[in-house]
CSV table of C-alpha atoms in Angstrom, one decimal:
chain,number,residue,atom,x,y,z
A,1,MET,CA,-46.9,-65.9,-6.5
A,2,SER,CA,-48.1,-68.2,-3.3
A,3,ALA,CA,-51.1,-67.0,-1.0
A,4,PRO,CA,-48.8,-66.1,2.2
A,5,VAL,CA,-49.7,-69.3,4.9
A,6,ASN,CA,-52.0,-68.7,8.6
A,7,MET,CA,-50.0,-70.3,10.8
A,8,PRO,CA,-52.6,-72.2,12.7
A,9,ARG,CA,-52.8,-70.4,16.7
A,10,TRP,CA,-51.1,-72.9,18.7
A,11,ILE,CA,-48.1,-72.3,16.9
A,12,GLU,CA,-48.5,-68.6,17.4
A,13,LEU,CA,-48.8,-68.8,20.9
A,14,GLY,CA,-46.8,-71.3,21.5
A,15,VAL,CA,-44.7,-73.3,19.5
A,16,LEU,CA,-42.9,-69.9,18.3
A,17,PRO,CA,-42.6,-68.0,21.8
A,18,LEU,CA,-40.8,-71.3,23.1
A,19,TRP,CA,-38.6,-70.9,20.6
A,20,ASN,CA,-37.5,-67.3,21.0
A,21,LEU,CA,-36.7,-68.3,24.5
A,22,LEU,CA,-34.2,-71.3,23.3
A,23,VAL,CA,-32.6,-69.5,21.4
A,24,ALA,CA,-32.2,-66.2,24.2
A,25,LEU,CA,-30.9,-68.7,26.2
A,26,ALA,CA,-28.8,-70.3,24.1
A,27,VAL,CA,-27.4,-66.3,23.0
A,28,ALA,CA,-27.0,-65.4,27.0
A,29,ALA,CA,-25.5,-69.2,27.4
A,30,LEU,CA,-22.6,-68.4,24.4
A,31,VAL,CA,-22.3,-64.8,26.3
A,32,VAL,CA,-21.9,-66.7,30.0
A,33,LYS,CA,-19.2,-68.5,27.8
A,34,ILE,CA,-17.3,-65.8,27.0
A,35,ILE,CA,-16.8,-64.5,30.3
A,36,GLY,CA,-15.5,-67.9,31.3
A,37,HIS,CA,-18.0,-68.9,32.8
A,38,SER,CA,-19.7,-72.6,32.6
A,39,PRO,CA,-23.8,-72.1,31.5
A,40,LEU,CA,-25.3,-75.1,33.1
A,41,GLN,CA,-23.8,-74.5,36.6
A,42,ALA,CA,-25.0,-70.5,35.9
A,43,PHE,CA,-28.0,-72.3,34.5
A,44,ASP,CA,-28.5,-74.9,37.1
A,45,VAL,CA,-27.9,-71.7,39.8
A,46,LEU,CA,-30.0,-69.6,38.7
A,47,VAL,CA,-33.6,-72.7,38.2
A,48,ASN,CA,-32.6,-73.9,41.9
A,49,GLY,CA,-32.8,-70.0,43.2
A,50,ALA,CA,-36.0,-69.5,41.8
A,51,LEU,CA,-37.6,-72.9,42.6
A,52,GLY,CA,-35.2,-75.6,44.2
A,53,SER,CA,-36.8,-74.6,47.2
A,54,SER,CA,-39.9,-72.9,49.2
A,55,ARG,CA,-37.3,-69.4,49.8
A,56,GLY,CA,-36.9,-68.6,47.2
A,57,LEU,CA,-39.5,-70.0,45.1
A,58,GLY,CA,-41.9,-66.9,46.7
A,59,TYR,CA,-40.1,-64.9,46.1
A,60,THR,CA,-40.2,-65.9,42.4
A,61,LEU,CA,-43.2,-65.5,43.2
A,62,TYR,CA,-44.0,-61.7,45.1
A,63,TYR,CA,-41.3,-60.9,41.5
A,64,ALA,CA,-44.2,-62.6,39.2
A,65,THR,CA,-46.9,-60.1,41.3
A,66,THR,CA,-45.6,-56.7,40.4
A,67,PHE,CA,-45.0,-58.0,36.7
A,68,ILE,CA,-48.8,-59.8,35.6
A,69,PHE,CA,-50.3,-56.0,36.9
A,70,THR,CA,-47.2,-54.3,35.3
A,71,GLY,CA,-48.2,-57.3,31.8
A,72,LEU,CA,-51.8,-56.8,32.7
A,73,ALA,CA,-51.6,-52.6,32.7
A,74,VAL,CA,-49.3,-52.9,29.3
A,75,ALA,CA,-51.9,-55.2,27.5
A,76,VAL,CA,-54.9,-53.3,27.4
A,77,ALA,CA,-52.7,-50.1,26.7
A,78,ILE,CA,-52.2,-52.0,23.3
A,79,HIS,CA,-55.9,-53.4,22.5
A,80,GLY,CA,-56.6,-49.6,23.2
A,81,GLY,CA,-54.5,-48.8,20.7
A,82,LEU,CA,-52.2,-47.7,22.7
A,83,PHE,CA,-48.3,-47.9,24.4
A,84,ASN,CA,-48.1,-47.0,27.8
A,85,ILE,CA,-44.8,-47.2,28.6
A,86,GLY,CA,-45.5,-45.0,31.7
A,87,ALA,CA,-46.4,-48.0,33.6
A,88,GLU,CA,-43.4,-47.3,36.0
A,89,GLY,CA,-45.1,-43.3,36.9
A,90,GLN,CA,-48.5,-44.6,37.6
A,91,ALA,CA,-47.0,-46.7,40.8
A,92,THR,CA,-45.5,-44.4,41.1
A,93,PHE,CA,-48.1,-42.4,42.0
A,94,ALA,CA,-50.2,-44.7,43.5
A,95,GLY,CA,-47.8,-45.8,45.8
A,96,LEU,CA,-48.8,-42.3,47.4
A,97,GLY,CA,-52.8,-42.9,47.6
A,98,VAL,CA,-51.5,-46.3,49.0
A,99,ALA,CA,-49.8,-43.7,51.6
A,100,LEU,CA,-52.4,-42.5,52.4
A,101,ALA,CA,-54.9,-44.3,52.6
A,102,ALA,CA,-52.7,-45.8,55.6
A,103,LEU,CA,-51.5,-43.4,57.2
A,104,TYR,CA,-54.9,-41.6,57.2
A,105,LEU,CA,-57.4,-43.6,58.0
A,106,GLY,CA,-55.1,-47.3,59.8
A,107,ALA,CA,-55.8,-45.5,63.0
A,108,SER,CA,-59.1,-46.4,63.5
A,109,LEU,CA,-60.6,-49.0,61.1
A,110,PRO,CA,-59.8,-52.2,61.5
A,111,ALA,CA,-57.6,-54.4,58.4
A,112,TRP,CA,-61.0,-55.6,56.8
A,113,LEU,CA,-62.2,-52.5,55.8
A,114,LEU,CA,-58.8,-50.9,55.5
A,115,LEU,CA,-57.6,-53.1,53.4
A,116,PRO,CA,-59.7,-53.3,50.2
A,117,LEU,CA,-59.6,-49.1,50.9
A,118,VAL,CA,-55.6,-48.8,49.8
A,119,VAL,CA,-56.2,-51.2,47.2
A,120,LEU,CA,-58.8,-48.4,45.9
A,121,GLY,CA,-56.5,-46.2,46.9
A,122,ALA,CA,-53.9,-47.7,44.3
A,123,ALA,CA,-56.0,-48.0,42.1
A,124,LEU,CA,-57.5,-45.0,41.8
A,125,PHE,CA,-54.2,-43.2,41.7
A,126,GLY,CA,-52.8,-45.3,39.0
A,127,ALA,CA,-55.3,-44.4,36.6
A,128,ALA,CA,-55.6,-40.6,37.1
A,129,TRP,CA,-51.9,-41.0,36.7
A,130,GLY,CA,-52.9,-42.2,33.3
A,131,LEU,CA,-56.4,-40.4,32.4
A,132,VAL,CA,-53.6,-37.0,32.2
A,133,PRO,CA,-52.0,-38.3,29.0
A,134,GLY,CA,-54.5,-39.7,27.9
A,135,TYR,CA,-56.9,-36.6,27.9
A,136,LEU,CA,-53.9,-35.0,26.2
A,137,GLN,CA,-53.6,-37.3,23.1
A,138,ALA,CA,-58.0,-38.0,23.0
A,139,TRP,CA,-58.2,-33.8,23.0
A,140,ARG,CA,-55.1,-32.4,22.3
A,141,GLY,CA,-53.2,-34.3,20.4
A,142,SER,CA,-50.0,-34.9,22.0
A,143,HIS,CA,-48.2,-38.1,21.1
A,144,ILE,CA,-48.6,-41.3,24.0
A,145,VAL,CA,-45.6,-42.3,24.2
A,146,ILE,CA,-43.9,-38.9,24.6
A,147,THR,CA,-45.9,-37.9,28.0
A,148,THR,CA,-46.4,-41.0,29.4
A,149,ILE,CA,-42.5,-41.3,29.5
A,150,MET,CA,-42.3,-37.9,30.8
A,151,PHE,CA,-45.5,-38.8,33.6
A,152,ASN,CA,-43.1,-41.3,34.5
A,153,PHE,CA,-40.5,-38.4,36.1
A,154,ILE,CA,-42.9,-36.4,37.8
A,155,ALA,CA,-44.4,-38.7,39.2
A,156,ALA,CA,-40.7,-39.6,41.3
A,157,SER,CA,-40.5,-36.0,41.5
A,158,LEU,CA,-44.0,-35.2,43.1
A,159,ASN,CA,-42.8,-39.1,45.1
A,160,VAL,CA,-39.3,-36.8,46.1
A,161,TYR,CA,-40.6,-34.1,46.8
A,162,LEU,CA,-43.8,-35.3,49.6
A,163,LEU,CA,-41.6,-37.2,51.9
A,164,VAL,CA,-38.9,-34.9,51.9
A,165,ASN,CA,-41.3,-32.2,52.8
A,166,ALA,CA,-45.0,-33.3,54.3
A,167,LEU,CA,-44.6,-38.0,54.3
A,168,ARG,CA,-41.4,-37.9,55.9
A,169,VAL,CA,-41.0,-40.1,59.3
A,170,GLY,CA,-40.4,-37.7,62.2
A,171,GLY,CA,-37.7,-36.9,64.3
A,172,GLY,CA,-35.1,-36.1,63.2
A,173,SER,CA,-34.3,-39.1,60.1
A,174,MET,CA,-32.3,-39.4,57.3
A,175,VAL,CA,-33.8,-41.9,56.1
A,176,VAL,CA,-36.4,-40.4,53.3
A,177,GLU,CA,-39.0,-42.5,53.8
A,178,SER,CA,-42.7,-42.2,55.1
A,179,GLU,CA,-43.6,-44.2,59.5
A,180,PRO,CA,-44.6,-47.7,58.9
A,181,PHE,CA,-47.7,-48.1,58.2
A,182,PRO,CA,-50.1,-49.4,61.0
A,183,GLU,CA,-50.6,-52.7,61.3
A,184,ALA,CA,-53.6,-52.9,60.1
A,185,ALA,CA,-52.0,-51.5,57.1
A,186,ARG,CA,-50.3,-54.8,56.0
A,187,MET,CA,-51.4,-57.3,53.6
A,188,PRO,CA,-50.7,-60.0,55.0
A,189,ALA,CA,-47.9,-62.7,53.5
A,190,LEU,CA,-49.0,-66.1,53.0
A,191,HIS,CA,-45.9,-68.2,55.7
A,192,GLU,CA,-48.2,-65.7,58.2
A,193,TRP,CA,-51.2,-68.0,56.6
A,194,ALA,CA,-49.3,-71.2,56.4
A,195,ALA,CA,-48.6,-70.5,60.3
A,196,LYS,CA,-52.0,-70.4,61.1
A,197,LEU,CA,-53.5,-72.8,59.3
A,198,GLY,CA,-50.6,-75.1,61.5
A,199,TYR,CA,-47.8,-75.4,58.5
A,200,GLU,CA,-44.8,-73.9,58.4
A,201,LEU,CA,-43.5,-72.1,55.8
A,202,PRO,CA,-40.3,-70.1,55.1
A,203,SER,CA,-40.3,-66.7,54.8
A,204,SER,CA,-40.6,-64.4,52.1
A,205,PRO,CA,-42.1,-61.7,50.2
A,206,LEU,CA,-45.3,-63.0,48.7
A,207,ASN,CA,-48.2,-62.1,50.2
A,208,ALA,CA,-52.6,-62.2,49.5
A,209,ALA,CA,-52.0,-59.2,46.3
A,210,SER,CA,-50.9,-62.5,45.2
A,211,LEU,CA,-54.0,-62.7,44.7
A,212,LEU,CA,-55.1,-60.3,44.0
A,213,ALA,CA,-53.2,-59.8,40.7
A,214,VAL,CA,-55.0,-63.9,39.7
A,215,ALA,CA,-58.0,-61.5,39.6
A,216,ALA,CA,-57.2,-59.3,37.9
A,217,CYS,CA,-56.2,-61.4,34.9
A,218,PHE,CA,-60.1,-62.7,35.4
A,219,PHE,CA,-61.0,-59.6,35.3
A,220,VAL,CA,-58.9,-58.5,31.6
A,221,ALA,CA,-59.8,-61.9,30.6
A,222,TRP,CA,-63.5,-61.1,30.8
A,223,PHE,CA,-63.8,-57.2,30.2
A,224,LEU,CA,-61.6,-57.2,26.9
A,225,TRP,CA,-63.2,-60.0,25.1
A,226,ARG,CA,-66.6,-61.2,27.3
A,227,SER,CA,-67.7,-57.5,27.7
A,228,ARG,CA,-69.5,-55.0,25.5
A,229,ALA,CA,-67.2,-52.1,27.1
A,230,GLY,CA,-64.0,-54.4,26.1
A,231,TYR,CA,-65.3,-55.4,22.4
A,232,ALA,CA,-65.5,-51.2,22.5
A,233,LEU,CA,-62.3,-50.5,22.6
A,234,ARG,CA,-60.4,-53.0,21.4
A,235,ALA,CA,-62.5,-52.3,18.5
A,236,VAL,CA,-61.0,-48.5,18.5
A,237,GLY,CA,-57.7,-49.9,18.9
A,238,SER,CA,-57.8,-52.2,16.7
A,239,ALA,CA,-59.3,-49.8,13.5
A,240,PRO,CA,-60.7,-46.1,14.4
A,241,ARG,CA,-61.5,-44.7,11.7
A,242,ALA,CA,-64.1,-47.8,11.4
A,243,ALA,CA,-65.5,-48.0,14.9
A,244,GLN,CA,-66.6,-44.0,14.3
A,245,PHE,CA,-68.2,-44.7,11.4
A,246,ALA,CA,-70.1,-47.3,13.7
A,247,GLY,CA,-71.3,-45.5,16.4
A,248,LEU,CA,-68.1,-45.7,18.6
A,249,ASN,CA,-66.8,-42.7,20.1
A,250,PRO,CA,-63.0,-42.8,20.1
A,251,LYS,CA,-61.3,-40.1,22.1
A,252,ALA,CA,-63.7,-41.7,25.9
A,253,GLN,CA,-62.0,-44.8,24.2
A,254,VAL,CA,-58.0,-43.8,24.7
A,255,LEU,CA,-59.7,-42.6,28.6
A,256,VAL,CA,-61.0,-46.0,29.5
A,257,ALA,CA,-57.8,-47.4,28.0
A,258,MET,CA,-55.7,-45.6,30.0
A,259,GLY,CA,-58.2,-44.7,33.5
A,260,ILE,CA,-58.0,-49.8,34.0
A,261,SER,CA,-54.8,-49.3,31.8
A,262,GLY,CA,-52.9,-46.9,34.9
A,263,ALA,CA,-55.3,-48.6,37.4
A,264,LEU,CA,-53.3,-51.9,36.9
A,265,ALA,CA,-49.8,-51.1,37.1
A,266,GLY,CA,-51.6,-49.0,40.8
A,267,LEU,CA,-51.5,-52.8,41.8
A,268,VAL,CA,-47.6,-52.2,42.6
A,269,ALA,CA,-48.0,-50.7,45.1
A,270,VAL,CA,-50.3,-52.9,47.6
A,271,ASN,CA,-48.4,-55.6,46.0
A,272,GLU,CA,-44.8,-53.7,46.9
A,273,LEU,CA,-46.0,-50.8,49.9
A,274,SER,CA,-48.7,-52.8,51.6
A,275,GLY,CA,-47.2,-56.3,50.8
A,276,VAL,CA,-44.0,-55.7,52.7
A,277,GLN,CA,-42.6,-53.0,53.2
A,278,GLY,CA,-44.7,-51.2,55.6
A,279,LYS,CA,-44.4,-47.9,54.5
A,280,LEU,CA,-43.8,-45.0,51.4
A,281,THR,CA,-39.5,-44.9,50.5
A,282,LEU,CA,-38.1,-44.2,46.8
A,283,ASP,CA,-38.4,-45.4,43.9
A,284,PHE,CA,-40.4,-49.2,45.5
A,285,VAL,CA,-40.8,-49.7,42.1
A,286,ALA,CA,-37.2,-50.3,41.0
A,287,GLY,CA,-38.7,-50.7,37.2
A,288,ALA,CA,-40.6,-52.8,36.8
A,289,GLY,CA,-43.2,-50.5,34.8
A,290,PHE,CA,-40.2,-51.3,31.8
A,291,THR,CA,-40.4,-54.7,32.0
A,292,GLY,CA,-43.4,-55.0,31.7
A,293,ILE,CA,-43.4,-53.9,28.4
A,294,ALA,CA,-41.6,-57.5,28.1
A,295,VAL,CA,-44.3,-59.2,30.0
A,296,SER,CA,-46.7,-58.4,27.7
A,297,LEU,CA,-45.4,-59.1,24.3
A,298,MET,CA,-43.7,-62.1,25.5
A,299,GLY,CA,-47.3,-63.2,25.8
A,300,ARG,CA,-48.9,-61.7,23.3
A,301,ASN,CA,-50.8,-59.2,25.1
A,302,HIS,CA,-53.2,-61.9,26.7
A,303,PRO,CA,-53.3,-62.5,30.2
A,304,PHE,CA,-52.6,-66.3,30.4
A,305,GLY,CA,-50.0,-65.4,27.8
A,306,ILE,CA,-49.2,-62.6,30.7
A,307,VAL,CA,-49.0,-65.0,33.5
A,308,LEU,CA,-46.7,-67.2,32.3
A,309,ALA,CA,-44.1,-64.6,31.4
A,310,ALA,CA,-44.3,-63.0,34.3
A,311,LEU,CA,-43.3,-66.3,35.6
A,312,LEU,CA,-40.1,-66.4,33.7
A,313,PHE,CA,-38.7,-62.9,34.6
A,314,GLY,CA,-40.1,-64.3,38.1
A,315,VAL,CA,-37.5,-66.8,37.7
A,316,LEU,CA,-35.2,-64.4,36.2
A,317,TYR,CA,-34.7,-61.9,38.9
A,318,GLN,CA,-34.6,-64.3,41.5
A,319,GLY,CA,-32.1,-66.7,40.3
A,320,GLY,CA,-30.4,-64.1,38.8
A,321,VAL,CA,-29.8,-62.8,42.7
A,322,GLU,CA,-28.4,-66.3,43.4
A,323,VAL,CA,-26.2,-66.0,40.4
A,324,ALA,CA,-24.1,-63.2,40.8
A,325,PHE,CA,-24.4,-64.6,45.0
A,326,GLU,CA,-22.8,-68.3,44.4
A,327,LEU,CA,-20.4,-67.6,40.9
A,328,PRO,CA,-17.0,-65.8,41.7
A,329,GLY,CA,-16.9,-62.8,39.4
A,330,PHE,CA,-19.8,-63.3,38.5
A,331,SER,CA,-21.8,-59.7,39.1
A,332,ARG,CA,-24.3,-58.3,38.9
A,333,GLU,CA,-23.7,-56.8,36.2
A,334,MET,CA,-23.3,-59.3,34.0
A,335,VAL,CA,-27.0,-60.6,34.7
A,336,VAL,CA,-28.6,-57.8,33.8
A,337,THR,CA,-26.8,-58.5,30.7
A,338,VAL,CA,-28.9,-61.6,30.4
A,339,GLN,CA,-32.2,-61.2,31.8
A,340,GLY,CA,-31.8,-58.4,28.8
A,341,LEU,CA,-30.8,-61.2,26.7
A,342,ILE,CA,-33.8,-63.1,27.0
A,343,VAL,CA,-35.5,-60.1,26.1
A,344,LEU,CA,-34.6,-58.8,23.4
A,345,PHE,CA,-34.8,-62.6,21.7
A,346,ALA,CA,-37.6,-63.6,23.3
A,347,GLY,CA,-39.4,-60.3,23.5
A,348,ALA,CA,-38.2,-57.4,20.9
A,349,MET,CA,-38.1,-59.6,18.9
A,350,ALA,CA,-40.5,-62.0,18.7
A,351,THR,CA,-41.4,-62.4,15.3
A,352,VAL,CA,-37.9,-62.5,13.7
A,353,SER,CA,-38.7,-66.3,13.3
A,354,ALA,CA,-42.2,-66.4,12.8
A,355,PRO,CA,-41.5,-66.8,8.7
A,356,LEU,CA,-39.2,-69.2,8.8
A,357,PHE,CA,-42.3,-71.5,11.5
A,358,ALA,CA,-45.2,-70.6,8.1
A,359,LYS,CA,-43.2,-71.3,6.2
A,360,LEU,CA,-41.8,-74.8,6.9
A,361,TYR,CA,-46.0,-74.6,8.1
A,362,GLY,CA,-46.6,-74.5,4.6
A,363,MET,CA,-44.5,-77.2,4.1
A,364,VAL,CA,-45.4,-79.8,5.6
A,365,LYS,CA,-49.0,-78.8,4.9
A,366,GLY,CA,-48.8,-78.7,1.4
A,367,ALA,CA,-47.2,-82.4,1.6
A,368,ASN,CA,-49.4,-83.9,3.5
A,369,ARG,CA,-52.6,-82.8,0.9
A,370,GLY,CA,-50.0,-83.7,-1.8
């Protein structure tokens, strides 16, 4: 019996994901053809809508910023041996931290001091919402998948309750949202920065939170592969019993993983609320926490791969809106179906083609030796 072939990293991290994406696009094109539209036309509208203009690119990067945060959140938990499905709830609860900091401190603090507190509030509230399932897993044996799913619903219900009964805008309005944030609590938009420098850009929701996403990528890369704490987290995630024999505390590492994961997910609230909406609203996360699972898996749980996967999903979200608008009869549900196919083939089935590539690599390697 021949020994298994280990593929080099450039195939595992470069060629294989690209192949999976091409297969996903081919299947999606087949579906588009079956429902009576031209795959080439749909692809052209999607790409041009997402990347063909400054405004479209701004929206694409805005979506990608949110997906970077949730993708990093899922990745950190996975490196710690946990599957955090609660980024949706952690981001929702973090919205309360953003709203409280903005509404109760915004009248007395300047922007240079208030904005860091808004970011800190989002991270702390997100971390707190991740630490509770982490504690239940580590000290009570509750499964992290079950508890994080449950906490998604609890966070959504708590958000509704507080908006209706405590934070709702006054004046007899029936709209379920908070008072508008003061200007000092708003993340600067990219087109506003460009205007101050003498450049004119179309308005888009892209804001300074995108720089925060880049900083988060560098932090996660440093923490996981350059720090002792990150090494301990990965050791426990890979082999908890061996790590325990080596003197590490697996229970403490569960809290570290879920705390950092929740904090990263909480930064979604900075991008969405402080950067765009300027107030706390219902369902502002809009499924980004679940999309982060696919982003992390497609990015192989590495910050660089997560950035590429987040950009892909940003293109799909922004381009999908343009496709649904430009092509008659191409509904939003069809766009979601195409996106789901890409998630299925490029994310959930990422390792299906691995044996084929391993076999081909082994054949090429053997031929070169001969």
